[in-house]
Amino acid sequence: MRFDQRHLLGIEALRPDEITTLLDLADKYVTLNRSRNKRSGILSGLTQVNMFFENSTRTQASFELAGKRLGADVMSMAMAASSIKKGETLVDTALTLNAMHPDLLVVRHPNSGAVDLLSQKVNCAVINAGDGRHEHPTQALLDALTIRRAKGRLHRLTVAICGDIAHSRVARSNLLLLHKMENRVRLIGPPTLMPAGIEAFGVEVYHDMAEGLRDADVVMMLRLQKERMDGGFIPSEREYFYRYGLDAEKLALARDDAIVMHPGPMNRGVEIDGTIADDINRSVIQEQVEMGVAVRMAAMDLLSRNLRARPTEVMA
Amino acid sequence: MRPVLIENARLIDPEGDRVFAASVLMEKGVIAEIAEGDGPAPEGLRDRAPAEARIDANGRFLAPGIVDIGVKVCEPGERHKESYKTAGAAAAAGGVTTMVTRPDTDPVIDTPEALEFIRRRAQEAAPVRVLPMAALTKGRAGSEMTEIGFLMDAGAVAFTDCDRVIRDTRVLGRAMTYARSLGALVIGHPQEPGLSAGAAATSGKFASLRGLPAVSPMAERMGLDRDIALIEMTGVRYHADQITTARALPALERAKANGFDVTAGTSMHHLTLNELDVADYRTFFKVKPPLRAEEDRQAVIEAVRSGLIDVISSMHTPQDEESKRLPFEEAASGAVGLETLLPVLLRLYHSGDLDLPTLFRALSLNPSRRLALETGRMARGAPADLMLFDADKPLILDRFKLRSKSKNTPFDNARLQGRVLATFVGGKQVFAA
């Protein structure tokens, strides 16, 4: 079992065996989280700071809960309303925070690469909680854990990712991870929401949803952001739902035992029909949320082990 | 000014397309004599220069000084990034004997008075020649043309709104028509502004992987096609500042074949780097237009070799640490290049892509011709703007040793070969290594 990362900035840097290590550990935390006493002391004495430069409810709550269950001192900063608005640069914010000696820094930022930049300026372990359109590694890991538990394996599956691929960090991290674990990845969406050069990633691109869903084991729906709905990228919400929304008819083309996933929050009736989202035989959307806490616990656990293994500055 | 004799050099003659052993006598600001042959100069030449004014080149290269079109000196407005003094020192150390400066300062160089100010500053502070360009439209706002006639009288050598594309075709068409009547050179930035808005990278696999907003290379072709149509309409003298994509080259070729008065440049960065060099969001590699795919780089090298692309520039753009130490999308574009231009481009010489006469046609001769200057030639009677360099000397670049105030070079720690040993402007030595 090895996990050699100092930070968790993206799936791109992870080896397949590191992914497996993390998921195996996350499985144990699922068990812990389901027991009455959910407390572990593995992060006790460590300080975790959550910096969200972009609003988030569920991811921030998930990281907070994960840190608290592992016994860390957790502080969440709503950066959207703080000194960054007063003109302080990201690097200065990082340096200021670094001087307070956090051990784990969880960062979400609207610019691709911003978390990378920040990680170069601090001494602690940094977890990327989503940067621009680049990566959202813990989301991909929790999706992987959900798939592995539902399907019994995380290889040789056909996974269809549908929706706004171009602007989605979730799609990027997921396709990198699924690729590393040797799955077949299909991307489905209108051409205006497909990033350029995506074929070069070794994925299959479909603009017709029916074709793309055929015999899929996993159907992963992405959230369509409101600001993209009005004529810029797609003509309208209703045309989008007609062509790319997931309903029972389209889902019937996938395998009978196909599972349906969504990173949330959902737009019912835009990308997914409400009855499918609520169908406990197909939808694993609630499990995804549960796995989220476990995966983040596992990630922080592994990073903190590497953190403790490094020589620390001597305290006077 | 006393004469200077450079003996035992290998001369690069971009006009004659050859490299040959010779000695050169500089007198009264011009190249007075060229004596072909190895070793010391003939006695007749030696007699004309005192012993202390003779330089033994030891077989090193002597070339016409570089004429760099599109240098940004941040005066007025951002002197903390670069001044005429620091840019001038960097130019001299880089073998750049003429800086053709950009008007995209703050305020914009769009009046004869502003032009007069920078000419004065340049004369006081810079040891090399400085030829200013002026904006084509007032404030580079793309709505009203500048006083092209007065600006030419004040010394503007070309007119450009730099990287701000004039969207309104009617405005650009009129400015070109007016410029044509005065014989003014218009420099365009071929880019379709709707497509390139907000872009930080070239679209493709790499930009998608990094999640960066990107522009299709086709935007350059579209911008060039539009400008070429306007050139045909107006008959203006036109130079494209940077052609960086394979897709744009056939359009350029057709325009030249049609006999339009068109030339094109490219930048040192697009010739030597590609999009993958950005790696983990390294902002010193953020330039405008963004770095391209390797196939584009290869195509642009080939276009320089064939002469389709006429000019290579450093596109020297100083940026301070603060404006680069930001997330990639928000970081400023541009890189300094005056001092690194030669060693970086010599990579193409050492790799066998470009020979030295071709390189100096693009660096010295063609830009001089385009601006109707006497420089850029290795010939008797030409201005004695020369650079002596060692093409092989290895170095590891340390950006903090650059003379520019700003240190934003993508070649920090790069292994390079080539070093400028001496630079002469009008026969006067302005730099010695």
PDB file of N, CA, C and O in Angstrom, chain B residues 310-368:
ATOM      1  N   ASP B 310       8.866  37.156 -42.891  1.00  0.00           N
ATOM      2  CA  ASP B 310      10.012  38.020 -43.173  1.00  0.00           C
ATOM      3  C   ASP B 310      10.841  38.356 -41.945  1.00  0.00           C
ATOM      4  O   ASP B 310      12.051  38.528 -42.042  1.00  0.00           O
ATOM      5  N   VAL B 311      10.149  38.513 -40.816  1.00  0.00           N
ATOM      6  CA  VAL B 311      10.778  39.165 -39.663  1.00  0.00           C
ATOM      7  C   VAL B 311      10.608  38.323 -38.404  1.00  0.00           C
ATOM      8  O   VAL B 311       9.544  37.745 -38.177  1.00  0.00           O
ATOM      9  N   ILE B 312      11.660  38.279 -37.595  1.00  0.00           N
ATOM     10  CA  ILE B 312      11.543  37.691 -36.259  1.00  0.00           C
ATOM     11  C   ILE B 312      11.735  38.814 -35.243  1.00  0.00           C
ATOM     12  O   ILE B 312      12.674  39.603 -35.348  1.00  0.00           O
ATOM     13  N   SER B 313      10.830  38.882 -34.276  1.00  0.00           N
ATOM     14  CA  SER B 313      10.916  39.893 -33.220  1.00  0.00           C
ATOM     15  C   SER B 313      11.009  39.224 -31.863  1.00  0.00           C
ATOM     16  O   SER B 313      10.645  38.059 -31.711  1.00  0.00           O
ATOM     17  N   SER B 314      11.476  40.009 -30.890  1.00  0.00           N
ATOM     18  CA  SER B 314      11.470  39.470 -29.523  1.00  0.00           C
ATOM     19  C   SER B 314      10.088  39.642 -28.897  1.00  0.00           C
ATOM     20  O   SER B 314       9.736  38.940 -27.973  1.00  0.00           O
ATOM     21  N   MET B 315       9.299  40.590 -29.416  1.00  0.00           N
ATOM     22  CA  MET B 315       8.033  40.988 -28.783  1.00  0.00           C
ATOM     23  C   MET B 315       8.253  41.224 -27.282  1.00  0.00           C
ATOM     24  O   MET B 315       7.441  40.831 -26.437  1.00  0.00           O
ATOM     25  N   HIS B 316       9.350  41.871 -27.009  1.00  0.00           N
ATOM     26  CA  HIS B 316       9.763  42.187 -25.636  1.00  0.00           C
ATOM     27  C   HIS B 316       8.619  42.864 -24.869  1.00  0.00           C
ATOM     28  O   HIS B 316       8.189  43.958 -25.226  1.00  0.00           O
ATOM     29  N   THR B 317       8.117  42.177 -23.850  1.00  0.00           N
ATOM     30  CA  THR B 317       6.993  42.699 -23.074  1.00  0.00           C
ATOM     31  C   THR B 317       7.268  42.521 -21.588  1.00  0.00           C
ATOM     32  O   THR B 317       7.043  41.442 -21.040  1.00  0.00           O
ATOM     33  N   PRO B 318       7.788  43.548 -20.943  1.00  0.00           N
ATOM     34  CA  PRO B 318       8.125  43.410 -19.523  1.00  0.00           C
ATOM     35  C   PRO B 318       6.876  43.355 -18.649  1.00  0.00           C
ATOM     36  O   PRO B 318       5.931  44.110 -18.872  1.00  0.00           O
ATOM     37  N   GLN B 319       6.875  42.449 -17.703  1.00  0.00           N
ATOM     38  CA  GLN B 319       5.794  42.369 -16.710  1.00  0.00           C
ATOM     39  C   GLN B 319       6.450  42.141 -15.360  1.00  0.00           C
ATOM     40  O   GLN B 319       7.392  41.358 -15.264  1.00  0.00           O
ATOM     41  N   ASP B 320       5.938  42.797 -14.332  1.00  0.00           N
ATOM     42  CA  ASP B 320       6.539  42.606 -13.016  1.00  0.00           C
ATOM     43  C   ASP B 320       6.059  41.296 -12.386  1.00  0.00           C
ATOM     44  O   ASP B 320       5.165  40.635 -12.898  1.00  0.00           O
ATOM     45  N   GLU B 321       6.692  40.956 -11.260  1.00  0.00           N
ATOM     46  CA  GLU B 321       6.381  39.679 -10.615  1.00  0.00           C
ATOM     47  C   GLU B 321       4.900  39.600 -10.222  1.00  0.00           C
ATOM     48  O   GLU B 321       4.272  38.566 -10.373  1.00  0.00           O
ATOM     49  N   GLU B 322       4.374  40.732  -9.740  1.00  0.00           N
ATOM     50  CA  GLU B 322       2.987  40.730  -9.249  1.00  0.00           C
ATOM     51  C   GLU B 322       2.002  40.372 -10.354  1.00  0.00           C
ATOM     52  O   GLU B 322       1.047  39.652 -10.126  1.00  0.00           O
ATOM     53  N   SER B 323       2.254  40.905 -11.551  1.00  0.00           N
ATOM     54  CA  SER B 323       1.276  40.643 -12.605  1.00  0.00           C
ATOM     55  C   SER B 323       1.417  39.239 -13.186  1.00  0.00           C
ATOM     56  O   SER B 323       0.564  38.786 -13.935  1.00  0.00           O
ATOM     57  N   LYS B 324       2.510  38.553 -12.845  1.00  0.00           N
ATOM     58  CA  LYS B 324       2.678  37.169 -13.306  1.00  0.00           C
ATOM     59  C   LYS B 324       2.360  36.154 -12.213  1.00  0.00           C
ATOM     60  O   LYS B 324       2.089  34.995 -12.510  1.00  0.00           O
ATOM     61  N   ARG B 325       2.427  36.591 -10.949  1.00  0.00           N
ATOM     62  CA  ARG B 325       2.214  35.649  -9.848  1.00  0.00           C
ATOM     63  C   ARG B 325       0.730  35.536  -9.526  1.00  0.00           C
ATOM     64  O   ARG B 325       0.270  35.820  -8.431  1.00  0.00           O
ATOM     65  N   LEU B 326      -0.034  35.133 -10.504  1.00  0.00           N
ATOM     66  CA  LEU B 326      -1.485  35.048 -10.391  1.00  0.00           C
ATOM     67  C   LEU B 326      -1.924  33.752 -11.054  1.00  0.00           C
ATOM     68  O   LEU B 326      -1.158  33.151 -11.798  1.00  0.00           O
ATOM     69  N   PRO B 327      -3.164  33.337 -10.801  1.00  0.00           N
ATOM     70  CA  PRO B 327      -3.667  32.193 -11.552  1.00  0.00           C
ATOM     71  C   PRO B 327      -3.522  32.461 -13.052  1.00  0.00           C
ATOM     72  O   PRO B 327      -3.655  33.607 -13.493  1.00  0.00           O
ATOM     73  N   PHE B 328      -3.240  31.420 -13.831  1.00  0.00           N
ATOM     74  CA  PHE B 328      -2.857  31.569 -15.237  1.00  0.00           C
ATOM     75  C   PHE B 328      -3.790  32.480 -16.035  1.00  0.00           C
ATOM     76  O   PHE B 328      -3.339  33.338 -16.779  1.00  0.00           O
ATOM     77  N   GLU B 329      -5.094  32.288 -15.853  1.00  0.00           N
ATOM     78  CA  GLU B 329      -6.050  33.083 -16.628  1.00  0.00           C
ATOM     79  C   GLU B 329      -5.918  34.571 -16.323  1.00  0.00           C
ATOM     80  O   GLU B 329      -6.159  35.409 -17.181  1.00  0.00           O
ATOM     81  N   GLU B 330      -5.594  34.876 -15.075  1.00  0.00           N
ATOM     82  CA  GLU B 330      -5.558  36.280 -14.661  1.00  0.00           C
ATOM     83  C   GLU B 330      -4.189  36.904 -14.832  1.00  0.00           C
ATOM     84  O   GLU B 330      -4.051  38.122 -14.775  1.00  0.00           O
ATOM     85  N   ALA B 331      -3.176  36.104 -15.032  1.00  0.00           N
ATOM     86  CA  ALA B 331      -1.817  36.628 -15.145  1.00  0.00           C
ATOM     87  C   ALA B 331      -1.667  37.430 -16.434  1.00  0.00           C
ATOM     88  O   ALA B 331      -2.352  37.186 -17.424  1.00  0.00           O
ATOM     89  N   ALA B 332      -0.750  38.406 -16.394  1.00  0.00           N
ATOM     90  CA  ALA B 332      -0.495  39.228 -17.571  1.00  0.00           C
ATOM     91  C   ALA B 332       0.230  38.404 -18.639  1.00  0.00           C
ATOM     92  O   ALA B 332       0.933  37.449 -18.329  1.00  0.00           O
ATOM     93  N   SER B 333       0.070  38.827 -19.913  1.00  0.00           N
ATOM     94  CA  SER B 333       0.743  38.144 -21.021  1.00  0.00           C
ATOM     95  C   SER B 333       2.070  38.818 -21.318  1.00  0.00           C
ATOM     96  O   SER B 333       2.263  39.983 -20.998  1.00  0.00           O
ATOM     97  N   GLY B 334       2.945  38.088 -21.976  1.00  0.00           N
ATOM     98  CA  GLY B 334       4.169  38.691 -22.486  1.00  0.00           C
ATOM     99  C   GLY B 334       5.412  38.217 -21.767  1.00  0.00           C
ATOM    100  O   GLY B 334       5.352  37.722 -20.645  1.00  0.00           O
ATOM    101  N   ALA B 335       6.549  38.365 -22.474  1.00  0.00           N
ATOM    102  CA  ALA B 335       7.835  37.953 -21.921  1.00  0.00           C
ATOM    103  C   ALA B 335       8.899  38.933 -22.391  1.00  0.00           C
ATOM    104  O   ALA B 335       8.790  39.500 -23.477  1.00  0.00           O
ATOM    105  N   VAL B 336       9.926  39.112 -21.569  1.00  0.00           N
ATOM    106  CA  VAL B 336      11.049  39.932 -22.012  1.00  0.00           C
ATOM    107  C   VAL B 336      11.885  39.113 -22.990  1.00  0.00           C
ATOM    108  O   VAL B 336      11.916  37.880 -22.909  1.00  0.00           O
ATOM    109  N   GLY B 337      12.574  39.799 -23.919  1.00  0.00           N
ATOM    110  CA  GLY B 337      13.304  39.017 -24.911  1.00  0.00           C
ATOM    111  C   GLY B 337      14.505  39.716 -25.524  1.00  0.00           C
ATOM    112  O   GLY B 337      15.267  39.078 -26.253  1.00  0.00           O
ATOM    113  N   LEU B 338      14.701  40.996 -25.253  1.00  0.00           N
ATOM    114  CA  LEU B 338      15.786  41.721 -25.918  1.00  0.00           C
ATOM    115  C   LEU B 338      17.133  41.033 -25.732  1.00  0.00           C
ATOM    116  O   LEU B 338      17.907  40.888 -26.676  1.00  0.00           O
ATOM    117  N   GLU B 339      17.375  40.598 -24.497  1.00  0.00           N
ATOM    118  CA  GLU B 339      18.697  40.075 -24.182  1.00  0.00           C
ATOM    119  C   GLU B 339      18.843  38.601 -24.529  1.00  0.00           C
ATOM    120  O   GLU B 339      19.949  38.107 -24.696  1.00  0.00           O
ATOM    121  N   THR B 340      17.718  37.895 -24.612  1.00  0.00           N
ATOM    122  CA  THR B 340      17.779  36.457 -24.855  1.00  0.00           C
ATOM    123  C   THR B 340      17.524  36.108 -26.320  1.00  0.00           C
ATOM    124  O   THR B 340      17.673  34.955 -26.716  1.00  0.00           O
ATOM    125  N   LEU B 341      17.158  37.110 -27.103  1.00  0.00           N
ATOM    126  CA  LEU B 341      16.789  36.882 -28.508  1.00  0.00           C
ATOM    127  C   LEU B 341      17.838  36.050 -29.256  1.00  0.00           C
ATOM    128  O   LEU B 341      17.511  35.025 -29.863  1.00  0.00           O
ATOM    129  N   LEU B 342      19.077  36.472 -29.205  1.00  0.00           N
ATOM    130  CA  LEU B 342      20.096  35.769 -29.984  1.00  0.00           C
ATOM    131  C   LEU B 342      20.354  34.343 -29.484  1.00  0.00           C
ATOM    132  O   LEU B 342      20.218  33.393 -30.259  1.00  0.00           O
ATOM    133  N   PRO B 343      20.714  34.153 -28.209  1.00  0.00           N
ATOM    134  CA  PRO B 343      20.983  32.771 -27.788  1.00  0.00           C
ATOM    135  C   PRO B 343      19.784  31.851 -27.968  1.00  0.00           C
ATOM    136  O   PRO B 343      19.947  30.667 -28.287  1.00  0.00           O
ATOM    137  N   VAL B 344      18.570  32.362 -27.785  1.00  0.00           N
ATOM    138  CA  VAL B 344      17.388  31.520 -27.947  1.00  0.00           C
ATOM    139  C   VAL B 344      17.217  31.123 -29.416  1.00  0.00           C
ATOM    140  O   VAL B 344      16.999  29.951 -29.742  1.00  0.00           O
ATOM    141  N   LEU B 345      17.383  32.092 -30.318  1.00  0.00           N
ATOM    142  CA  LEU B 345      17.206  31.764 -31.738  1.00  0.00           C
ATOM    143  C   LEU B 345      18.351  30.915 -32.271  1.00  0.00           C
ATOM    144  O   LEU B 345      18.177  30.166 -33.238  1.00  0.00           O
ATOM    145  N   LEU B 346      19.513  30.998 -31.612  1.00  0.00           N
ATOM    146  CA  LEU B 346      20.619  30.147 -32.057  1.00  0.00           C
ATOM    147  C   LEU B 346      20.324  28.664 -31.828  1.00  0.00           C
ATOM    148  O   LEU B 346      20.962  27.799 -32.411  1.00  0.00           O
ATOM    149  N   ARG B 347      19.325  28.390 -30.993  1.00  0.00           N
ATOM    150  CA  ARG B 347      18.868  26.999 -30.874  1.00  0.00           C
ATOM    151  C   ARG B 347      18.500  26.450 -32.251  1.00  0.00           C
ATOM    152  O   ARG B 347      18.744  25.301 -32.564  1.00  0.00           O
ATOM    153  N   LEU B 348      17.857  27.317 -33.058  1.00  0.00           N
ATOM    154  CA  LEU B 348      17.417  26.886 -34.387  1.00  0.00           C
ATOM    155  C   LEU B 348      18.600  26.720 -35.331  1.00  0.00           C
ATOM    156  O   LEU B 348      18.554  25.933 -36.274  1.00  0.00           O
ATOM    157  N   TYR B 349      19.668  27.487 -35.062  1.00  0.00           N
ATOM    158  CA  TYR B 349      20.895  27.334 -35.848  1.00  0.00           C
ATOM    159  C   TYR B 349      21.596  26.034 -35.458  1.00  0.00           C
ATOM    160  O   TYR B 349      21.966  25.230 -36.310  1.00  0.00           O
ATOM    161  N   HIS B 350      21.717  25.802 -34.176  1.00  0.00           N
ATOM    162  CA  HIS B 350      22.404  24.589 -33.722  1.00  0.00           C
ATOM    163  C   HIS B 350      21.626  23.325 -34.083  1.00  0.00           C
ATOM    164  O   HIS B 350      22.207  22.267 -34.273  1.00  0.00           O
ATOM    165  N   SER B 351      20.302  23.440 -34.162  1.00  0.00           N
ATOM    166  CA  SER B 351      19.510  22.257 -34.516  1.00  0.00           C
ATOM    167  C   SER B 351      19.477  22.044 -36.025  1.00  0.00           C
ATOM    168  O   SER B 351      18.890  21.076 -36.503  1.00  0.00           O
ATOM    169  N   GLY B 352      20.067  22.970 -36.766  1.00  0.00           N
ATOM    170  CA  GLY B 352      20.096  22.818 -38.218  1.00  0.00           C
ATOM    171  C   GLY B 352      18.845  23.321 -38.910  1.00  0.00           C
ATOM    172  O   GLY B 352      18.669  23.125 -40.111  1.00  0.00           O
ATOM    173  N   ASP B 353      17.941  23.973 -38.166  1.00  0.00           N
ATOM    174  CA  ASP B 353      16.705  24.459 -38.782  1.00  0.00           C
ATOM    175  C   ASP B 353      16.919  25.712 -39.627  1.00  0.00           C
ATOM    176  O   ASP B 353      16.295  25.868 -40.669  1.00  0.00           O
ATOM    177  N   LEU B 354      17.754  26.624 -39.150  1.00  0.00           N
ATOM    178  CA  LEU B 354      17.976  27.876 -39.873  1.00  0.00           C
ATOM    179  C   LEU B 354      19.478  28.147 -39.950  1.00  0.00           C
ATOM    180  O   LEU B 354      20.188  27.952 -38.966  1.00  0.00           O
ATOM    181  N   ASP B 355      19.943  28.614 -41.123  1.00  0.00           N
ATOM    182  CA  ASP B 355      21.352  29.004 -41.169  1.00  0.00           C
ATOM    183  C   ASP B 355      21.468  30.472 -40.770  1.00  0.00           C
ATOM    184  O   ASP B 355      20.474  31.186 -40.638  1.00  0.00           O
ATOM    185  N   LEU B 356      22.697  30.915 -40.565  1.00  0.00           N
ATOM    186  CA  LEU B 356      22.883  32.252 -40.007  1.00  0.00           C
ATOM    187  C   LEU B 356      22.450  33.377 -40.956  1.00  0.00           C
ATOM    188  O   LEU B 356      21.802  34.331 -40.509  1.00  0.00           O
ATOM    189  N   PRO B 357      22.749  33.298 -42.255  1.00  0.00           N
ATOM    190  CA  PRO B 357      22.241  34.367 -43.128  1.00  0.00           C
ATOM    191  C   PRO B 357      20.715  34.466 -43.104  1.00  0.00           C
ATOM    192  O   PRO B 357      20.154  35.562 -43.089  1.00  0.00           O
ATOM    193  N   THR B 358      20.038  33.317 -43.059  1.00  0.00           N
ATOM    194  CA  THR B 358      18.569  33.340 -42.997  1.00  0.00           C
ATOM    195  C   THR B 358      18.105  33.998 -41.704  1.00  0.00           C
ATOM    196  O   THR B 358      17.188  34.823 -41.689  1.00  0.00           O
ATOM    197  N   LEU B 359      18.747  33.626 -40.613  1.00  0.00           N
ATOM    198  CA  LEU B 359      18.386  34.185 -39.317  1.00  0.00           C
ATOM    199  C   LEU B 359      18.548  35.704 -39.323  1.00  0.00           C
ATOM    200  O   LEU B 359      17.666  36.437 -38.863  1.00  0.00           O
ATOM    201  N   PHE B 360      19.654  36.173 -39.882  1.00  0.00           N
ATOM    202  CA  PHE B 360      19.895  37.617 -39.849  1.00  0.00           C
ATOM    203  C   PHE B 360      19.126  38.386 -40.929  1.00  0.00           C
ATOM    204  O   PHE B 360      18.974  39.586 -40.826  1.00  0.00           O
ATOM    205  N   ARG B 361      18.644  37.670 -41.924  1.00  0.00           N
ATOM    206  CA  ARG B 361      17.694  38.329 -42.822  1.00  0.00           C
ATOM    207  C   ARG B 361      16.438  38.681 -42.026  1.00  0.00           C
ATOM    208  O   ARG B 361      15.910  39.781 -42.128  1.00  0.00           O
ATOM    209  N   ALA B 362      15.999  37.719 -41.216  1.00  0.00           N
ATOM    210  CA  ALA B 362      14.769  37.941 -40.455  1.00  0.00           C
ATOM    211  C   ALA B 362      14.971  38.893 -39.278  1.00  0.00           C
ATOM    212  O   ALA B 362      14.034  39.568 -38.855  1.00  0.00           O
ATOM    213  N   LEU B 363      16.183  38.935 -38.757  1.00  0.00           N
ATOM    214  CA  LEU B 363      16.419  39.773 -37.579  1.00  0.00           C
ATOM    215  C   LEU B 363      16.868  41.191 -37.941  1.00  0.00           C
ATOM    216  O   LEU B 363      16.588  42.135 -37.205  1.00  0.00           O
ATOM    217  N   SER B 364      17.612  41.328 -39.040  1.00  0.00           N
ATOM    218  CA  SER B 364      18.251  42.617 -39.316  1.00  0.00           C
ATOM    219  C   SER B 364      17.862  43.208 -40.669  1.00  0.00           C
ATOM    220  O   SER B 364      17.398  44.338 -40.753  1.00  0.00           O
ATOM    221  N   LEU B 365      18.077  42.427 -41.724  1.00  0.00           N
ATOM    222  CA  LEU B 365      17.883  42.981 -43.062  1.00  0.00           C
ATOM    223  C   LEU B 365      16.417  43.286 -43.379  1.00  0.00           C
ATOM    224  O   LEU B 365      16.070  44.396 -43.760  1.00  0.00           O
ATOM    225  N   ASN B 366      15.558  42.277 -43.212  1.00  0.00           N
ATOM    226  CA  ASN B 366      14.158  42.473 -43.607  1.00  0.00           C
ATOM    227  C   ASN B 366      13.441  43.553 -42.793  1.00  0.00           C
ATOM    228  O   ASN B 366      12.725  44.376 -43.377  1.00  0.00           O
ATOM    229  N   PRO B 367      13.615  43.552 -41.453  1.00  0.00           N
ATOM    230  CA  PRO B 367      12.960  44.646 -40.715  1.00  0.00           C
ATOM    231  C   PRO B 367      13.488  46.018 -41.132  1.00  0.00           C
ATOM    232  O   PRO B 367      12.717  46.987 -41.209  1.00  0.00           O
ATOM    233  N   SER B 368      14.775  46.116 -41.439  1.00  0.00           N
ATOM    234  CA  SER B 368      15.324  47.402 -41.894  1.00  0.00           C
ATOM    235  C   SER B 368      14.684  47.813 -43.208  1.00  0.00           C
ATOM    236  O   SER B 368      14.242  48.950 -43.386  1.00  0.00           O
TER     237      SER B 368
END
